[in-house]
PDB file of C-alpha atoms in Angstrom:
ATOM      1  CA  GLY A  30      -0.248   0.142   0.075  1.00  0.00           C
ATOM      2  CA  ILE A  31       0.962   3.611  -0.064  1.00  0.00           C
ATOM      3  CA  TRP A  32       1.854   5.558   3.147  1.00  0.00           C
ATOM      4  CA  LYS A  33      -0.404   8.517   4.057  1.00  0.00           C
ATOM      5  CA  PHE A  34       1.146  11.150   5.761  1.00  0.00           C
ATOM      6  CA  LYS A  35      -1.113  12.045   8.304  1.00  0.00           C
ATOM      7  CA  GLY A  36      -2.895   8.334   8.480  1.00  0.00           C
ATOM      8  CA  TYR A  37      -6.357   7.371   7.001  1.00  0.00           C
ATOM      9  CA  GLN A  38      -8.142   8.116  10.333  1.00  0.00           C
ATOM     10  CA  ASN A  39      -8.587  11.771   9.634  1.00  0.00           C
ATOM     11  CA  LYS A  40     -10.999  11.990   6.615  1.00  0.00           C
ATOM     12  CA  SER A  41     -12.474  15.298   5.177  1.00  0.00           C
ATOM     13  CA  CYS A  42     -15.006  13.498   2.895  1.00  0.00           C
ATOM     14  CA  ASN A  43     -15.495   9.802   2.306  1.00  0.00           C
ATOM     15  CA  ASP A  44     -16.786  10.425  -1.697  1.00  0.00           C
ATOM     16  CA  LYS A  45     -13.358  12.001  -2.404  1.00  0.00           C
ATOM     17  CA  PRO A  46     -10.767  11.736  -0.085  1.00  0.00           C
ATOM     18  CA  GLU A  47      -7.962  14.202   0.272  1.00  0.00           C
ATOM     19  CA  GLY A  48      -4.626  12.972  -1.697  1.00  0.00           C
ATOM     20  CA  ASN A  49      -1.824  13.608   1.110  1.00  0.00           C
ATOM     21  CA  PHE A  50       0.444  10.626   0.082  1.00  0.00           C
ATOM     22  CA  GLN A  51       3.555  12.537  -0.165  1.00  0.00           C
ATOM     23  CA  VAL A  52       3.362  11.553  -3.970  1.00  0.00           C
ATOM     24  CA  LYS A  53       2.823  14.214  -6.494  1.00  0.00           C
ATOM     25  CA  GLU A  54       0.940  12.438  -9.059  1.00  0.00           C
ATOM     26  CA  LEU A  55      -1.480  10.785  -6.581  1.00  0.00           C
ATOM     27  CA  ASP A  56      -1.623  14.281  -4.347  1.00  0.00           C
ATOM     28  CA  ASP A  57      -2.462  16.122  -7.671  1.00  0.00           C
ATOM     29  CA  GLY A  58      -5.147  13.859  -9.359  1.00  0.00           C
ATOM     30  CA  SER A  59      -2.652  13.353 -12.509  1.00  0.00           C
ATOM     31  CA  ILE A  60      -2.925   9.303 -11.874  1.00  0.00           C
ATOM     32  CA  ARG A  61      -6.932  10.050 -11.768  1.00  0.00           C
ATOM     33  CA  LYS A  62      -6.833  11.782 -15.385  1.00  0.00           C
ATOM     34  CA  ALA A  63      -4.312   9.238 -17.002  1.00  0.00           C
ATOM     35  CA  LEU A  64      -6.964   6.418 -15.815  1.00  0.00           C
ATOM     36  CA  TYR A  65      -9.923   7.802 -17.384  1.00  0.00           C
ATOM     37  CA  SER A  66      -8.182   8.903 -20.335  1.00  0.00           C
ATOM     38  CA  ILE A  67      -6.667   4.870 -21.046  1.00  0.00           C
ATOM     39  CA  ALA A  68     -10.093   3.549 -19.072  1.00  0.00           C
ATOM     40  CA  PRO A  69     -12.139   3.947 -22.522  1.00  0.00           C
ATOM     41  CA  LEU A  70      -9.162   2.541 -24.842  1.00  0.00           C
ATOM     42  CA  GLN A  71      -9.724  -1.089 -22.839  1.00  0.00           C
ATOM     43  CA  SER A  72     -13.131  -2.960 -23.305  1.00  0.00           C
ATOM     44  CA  ARG A  73     -13.418  -3.515 -19.290  1.00  0.00           C
ATOM     45  CA  ASN A  74     -16.002  -3.009 -16.893  1.00  0.00           C
ATOM     46  CA  TYR A  75     -15.642  -0.156 -14.775  1.00  0.00           C
ATOM     47  CA  ILE A  76     -17.251   1.363 -11.635  1.00  0.00           C
ATOM     48  CA  VAL A  77     -16.735   5.115 -10.948  1.00  0.00           C
ATOM     49  CA  MET A  78     -17.807   5.304  -7.349  1.00  0.00           C
ATOM     50  CA  GLU A  79     -18.172   9.261  -6.856  1.00  0.00           C
ATOM     51  CA  VAL A  80     -21.327   9.538  -5.204  1.00  0.00           C
ATOM     52  CA  ARG A  81     -21.863  13.162  -5.767  1.00  0.00           C
ATOM     53  CA  GLY A  82     -20.424  13.111  -8.946  1.00  0.00           C
ATOM     54  CA  ASN A  83     -22.711  10.350 -10.145  1.00  0.00           C
ATOM     55  CA  LEU A  84     -26.059  12.270  -8.448  1.00  0.00           C
ATOM     56  CA  VAL A  85     -24.941  15.778 -10.506  1.00  0.00           C
ATOM     57  CA  LYS A  86     -25.816  15.810 -13.790  1.00  0.00           C
ATOM     58  CA  ASP A  87     -23.197  17.891 -15.536  1.00  0.00           C
ATOM     59  CA  THR A  88     -20.707  15.914 -14.297  1.00  0.00           C
ATOM     60  CA  ARG A  89     -22.176  12.432 -14.789  1.00  0.00           C
ATOM     61  CA  LYS A  90     -22.371  13.796 -18.592  1.00  0.00           C
ATOM     62  CA  GLU A  91     -18.798  14.917 -18.330  1.00  0.00           C
ATOM     63  CA  LEU A  92     -17.567  11.531 -17.247  1.00  0.00           C
ATOM     64  CA  LEU A  93     -20.062   9.670 -19.737  1.00  0.00           C
ATOM     65  CA  SER A  94     -18.776  11.439 -22.561  1.00  0.00           C
ATOM     66  CA  LYS A  95     -15.566  10.095 -22.199  1.00  0.00           C
ATOM     67  CA  PHE A  96     -17.131   6.519 -22.771  1.00  0.00           C
ATOM     68  CA  GLU A  97     -18.723   7.337 -26.110  1.00  0.00           C
ATOM     69  CA  ILE A  98     -17.004   4.364 -27.465  1.00  0.00           C
ATOM     70  CA  PRO A  99     -19.321   1.544 -28.957  1.00  0.00           C
ATOM     71  CA  GLY A 100     -19.499  -1.242 -26.694  1.00  0.00           C
ATOM     72  CA  PHE A 101     -19.986   0.202 -23.436  1.00  0.00           C
ATOM     73  CA  LYS A 102     -23.127  -0.321 -21.721  1.00  0.00           C
ATOM     74  CA  LYS A 103     -23.836   2.595 -19.037  1.00  0.00           C
ATOM     75  CA  THR A 104     -25.955   2.002 -16.100  1.00  0.00           C
ATOM     76  CA  ALA A 105     -26.404   4.479 -13.235  1.00  0.00           C
ATOM     77  CA  LEU A 106     -27.741   2.748  -9.919  1.00  0.00           C
ATOM     78  CA  VAL A 107     -29.027   4.614  -7.028  1.00  0.00           C
ATOM     79  CA  VAL A 108     -30.048   2.981  -4.172  1.00  0.00           C
ATOM     80  CA  VAL A 109     -32.281   5.195  -1.615  1.00  0.00           C
ATOM     81  CA  GLY A 110     -34.118   4.358   1.328  1.00  0.00           C
ATOM     82  CA  GLU A 111     -34.981   1.388   3.665  1.00  0.00           C
ATOM     83  CA  PRO A 112     -32.150  -1.561   2.689  1.00  0.00           C
ATOM     84  CA  THR A 113     -33.491  -4.930   2.147  1.00  0.00           C
ATOM     85  CA  VAL A 114     -33.455  -7.497   4.385  1.00  0.00           C
ATOM     86  CA  ASP A 115     -30.915  -9.011   3.217  1.00  0.00           C
ATOM     87  CA  PHE A 116     -28.424  -6.356   3.209  1.00  0.00           C
ATOM     88  CA  LYS A 117     -29.379  -5.485   6.724  1.00  0.00           C
ATOM     89  CA  LYS A 118     -28.293  -9.231   7.623  1.00  0.00           C
ATOM     90  CA  LYS A 119     -25.424  -9.333   5.473  1.00  0.00           C
ATOM     91  CA  THR A 120     -24.235  -6.077   7.002  1.00  0.00           C
ATOM     92  CA  LEU A 121     -25.249  -6.741  10.649  1.00  0.00           C
ATOM     93  CA  GLU A 122     -23.297 -10.624  10.323  1.00  0.00           C
ATOM     94  CA  TYR A 123     -20.483  -8.473   8.861  1.00  0.00           C
ATOM     95  CA  MET A 124     -20.471  -5.703  11.507  1.00  0.00           C
ATOM     96  CA  LEU A 125     -20.928  -8.543  14.494  1.00  0.00           C
ATOM     97  CA  GLN A 126     -17.748 -10.535  12.911  1.00  0.00           C
ATOM     98  CA  ILE A 127     -15.580  -7.772  12.792  1.00  0.00           C
ATOM     99  CA  LYS A 128     -16.576  -6.928  16.492  1.00  0.00           C
ATOM    100  CA  GLN A 129     -16.211 -10.456  17.260  1.00  0.00           C
ATOM    101  CA  GLU A 130     -12.677 -10.441  15.684  1.00  0.00           C
ATOM    102  CA  ALA A 131     -12.189  -7.564  18.014  1.00  0.00           C
ATOM    103  CA  SER A 132     -12.897  -8.692  20.823  1.00  0.00           C
ATOM    104  CA  ASP A 133     -10.623 -12.132  20.297  1.00  0.00           C
ATOM    105  CA  ARG A 134      -7.800  -9.603  19.726  1.00  0.00           C
ATOM    106  CA  THR A 135      -8.435  -8.263  23.161  1.00  0.00           C
ATOM    107  CA  PHE A 136      -9.056 -11.332  24.810  1.00  0.00           C
ATOM    108  CA  LYS A 137      -5.788 -12.547  23.460  1.00  0.00           C
ATOM    109  CA  ALA A 138      -3.656  -9.728  24.278  1.00  0.00           C
ATOM    110  CA  LYS A 139      -5.283  -9.744  27.727  1.00  0.00           C
ATOM    111  CA  LYS A 140      -4.390 -13.392  28.536  1.00  0.00           C
ATOM    112  CA  MET A 141      -0.771 -12.849  26.565  1.00  0.00           C
ATOM    113  CA  GLU A 142      -0.267 -10.051  29.058  1.00  0.00           C
ATOM    114  CA  GLU A 143      -1.660 -12.183  32.572  1.00  0.00           C
ATOM    115  CA  LYS A 144       0.530 -15.069  30.974  1.00  0.00           C
ATOM    116  CA  ARG A 145       3.245 -12.836  30.852  1.00  0.00           C
ATOM    117  CA  GLN A 146       2.992 -11.571  34.643  1.00  0.00           C
ATOM    118  CA  LYS A 147       2.536 -14.553  35.933  1.00  0.00           C
ATOM    119  CA  MET A 148       5.780 -15.431  34.025  1.00  0.00           C
ATOM    120  CA  GLN A 149       7.355 -12.328  35.892  1.00  0.00           C
ATOM    121  CA  ALA A 150       6.355 -12.993  38.885  1.00  0.00           C
ATOM    122  CA  LYS A 151       7.388 -16.952  38.964  1.00  0.00           C
ATOM    123  CA  GLN A 152      11.028 -15.792  37.552  1.00  0.00           C
ATOM    124  CA  ALA A 153      11.038 -12.811  40.597  1.00  0.00           C
ATOM    125  CA  LYS A 154       9.928 -15.565  43.467  1.00  0.00           C
ATOM    126  CA  GLU A 155      12.747 -17.959  41.480  1.00  0.00           C
ATOM    127  CA  ALA A 156      15.515 -15.260  41.601  1.00  0.00           C
ATOM    128  CA  GLU A 157      14.247 -14.250  45.490  1.00  0.00           C
ATOM    129  CA  LYS A 158      14.551 -17.825  46.001  1.00  0.00           C
ATOM    130  CA  GLN A 159      17.839 -18.175  44.251  1.00  0.00           C
ATOM    131  CA  LYS A 160      19.269 -15.249  46.397  1.00  0.00           C
ATOM    132  CA  LYS A 161      18.089 -16.362  49.825  1.00  0.00           C
ATOM    133  CA  LYS A 162      19.763 -19.534  49.162  1.00  0.00           C
ATOM    134  CA  LEU A 163      23.058 -18.121  48.282  1.00  0.00           C
ATOM    135  CA  GLU A 164      22.430 -15.786  51.306  1.00  0.00           C
ATOM    136  CA  LYS A 165      22.002 -18.628  53.501  1.00  0.00           C
ATOM    137  CA  GLU A 166      25.115 -20.505  51.802  1.00  0.00           C
ATOM    138  CA  ARG A 167      27.208 -17.092  52.612  1.00  0.00           C
ATOM    139  CA  ALA A 168      26.126 -16.666  55.996  1.00  0.00           C
ATOM    140  CA  LYS A 169      26.972 -20.623  56.908  1.00  0.00           C
ATOM    141  CA  LYS A 170      30.294 -19.722  55.060  1.00  0.00           C
ATOM    142  CA  LEU A 171      30.928 -17.002  57.084  1.00  0.00           C
ATOM    143  CA  ALA A 172      29.819 -18.967  60.368  1.00  0.00           C
ATOM    144  CA  ASP A 173      32.147 -21.811  59.277  1.00  0.00           C
ATOM    145  CA  ALA A 174      35.050 -19.206  58.489  1.00  0.00           C
ATOM    146  CA  LYS A 175      34.282 -17.248  61.893  1.00  0.00           C
ATOM    147  CA  LYS A 176      34.102 -20.475  64.074  1.00  0.00           C
ATOM    148  CA  LYS A 177      37.422 -21.505  62.192  1.00  0.00           C
ATOM    149  CA  PHE A 178      38.937 -18.412  63.121  1.00  0.00           C
ATOM    150  CA  GLU A 179      38.452 -18.363  66.851  1.00  0.00           C
ATOM    151  CA  GLU A 180      39.409 -22.193  66.803  1.00  0.00           C
ATOM    152  CA  GLU A 181      42.581 -21.105  65.030  1.00  0.00           C
ATOM    153  CA  LYS A 182      42.741 -17.939  67.479  1.00  0.00           C
ATOM    154  CA  LYS A 183      42.110 -20.247  70.752  1.00  0.00           C
ATOM    155  CA  LYS A 184      44.781 -22.758  69.331  1.00  0.00           C
ATOM    156  CA  LYS A 185      47.255 -20.148  68.986  1.00  0.00           C
ATOM    157  CA  GLU A 186      46.229 -18.335  72.822  1.00  0.00           C
ATOM    158  CA  VAL A 187      46.991 -21.870  73.666  1.00  0.00           C
ATOM    159  CA  ALA A 188      49.963 -22.688  72.185  1.00  0.00           C
ATOM    160  CA  ALA A 189      50.857 -19.035  73.357  1.00  0.00           C
ATOM    161  CA  ALA A 190      50.159 -19.766  76.688  1.00  0.00           C
ATOM    162  CA  LYS A 191      52.187 -23.410  76.705  1.00  0.00           C
ATOM    163  CA  LYS A 192      55.285 -21.478  74.985  1.00  0.00           C
ATOM    164  CA  GLU A 193      55.087 -18.829  77.736  1.00  0.00           C
ATOM    165  CA  GLY A 194      54.409 -21.211  80.555  1.00  0.00           C
ATOM    166  CA  ASP A 195      57.722 -23.153  79.165  1.00  0.00           C
ATOM    167  CA  GLU A 196      59.273 -19.734  79.373  1.00  0.00           C
ATOM    168  CA  GLU A 197      58.169 -18.622  82.533  1.00  0.00           C
ATOM    169  CA  GLU A 198      59.443 -21.893  84.155  1.00  0.00           C
ATOM    170  CA  THR A 199      62.405 -21.948  82.576  1.00  0.00           C
ATOM    171  CA  HIS A 200      63.101 -18.365  83.616  1.00  0.00           C
ATOM    172  CA  GLU A 201      62.123 -19.185  87.327  1.00  0.00           C
ATOM    173  CA  GLU A 202      64.439 -22.072  87.191  1.00  0.00           C
ATOM    174  CA  GLU A 203      66.984 -19.643  85.918  1.00  0.00           C
ATOM    175  CA  GLU A 204      65.804 -17.106  88.623  1.00  0.00           C
ATOM    176  CA  GLU A 205      65.936 -19.579  91.483  1.00  0.00           C
ATOM    177  CA  LYS A 206      69.695 -20.926  90.061  1.00  0.00           C
ATOM    178  CA  LYS A 207      70.733 -17.454  90.429  1.00  0.00           C
ATOM    179  CA  GLU A 208      69.370 -16.913  93.859  1.00  0.00           C
ATOM    180  CA  GLU A 209      70.726 -20.448  94.854  1.00  0.00           C
ATOM    181  CA  PRO A 210      74.141 -19.421  96.225  1.00  0.00           C
ATOM    182  CA  GLU A 211      76.854 -21.749  94.318  1.00  0.00           C
ATOM    183  CA  PRO A 212      78.655 -24.089  96.835  1.00  0.00           C
ATOM    184  CA  MET A 213      81.701 -23.197  97.535  1.00  0.00           C
ATOM    185  CA  GLU A 214      84.571 -24.888  97.331  1.00  0.00           C
ATOM    186  CA  VAL A 215      86.104 -25.489 100.705  1.00  0.00           C
ATOM    187  CA  GLU A 216      89.654 -26.369 100.971  1.00  0.00           C
ATOM    188  CA  GLU A 217      90.779 -28.610 103.603  1.00  0.00           C
TER     189      GLU A 217
END
């Protein structure tokens, strides 16, 4: 398709919609003129869907004058008033089908959004569980390391105390030896 600058929602007229396609040939109507000049040369069926143009006598004559070649059957059909029951029924079915498709799309989108949120919640829960598990392991390792450190500290204290105790004993023995007078030798 052709991209329209401001979109297709903003319509000024349903009979002759404005161009605004950002393509010079489409916007100035030169393609329409070319089609109207080439169309009579080919023997095909054409429908000109211009309501106002077909209802106004002057514009209708001008358009039909282009199809003066023999072999063209010119038919104008204007339908005014209450539509037939079949037309109403088909239109109603079509409108219901469009509404149902829109409803189905919104329902599927809602279900997908709920599923996505559920998956996000599940992932967040698993991540939280994993985080707690890692925190618990970290706390356990920290407690083990602290316990090990305390045991090492106690061993060092005991070893230091034992060494200090041995040193004190040897130091005390040395002091006792110093304090004891040495036996003198007496000569007889």
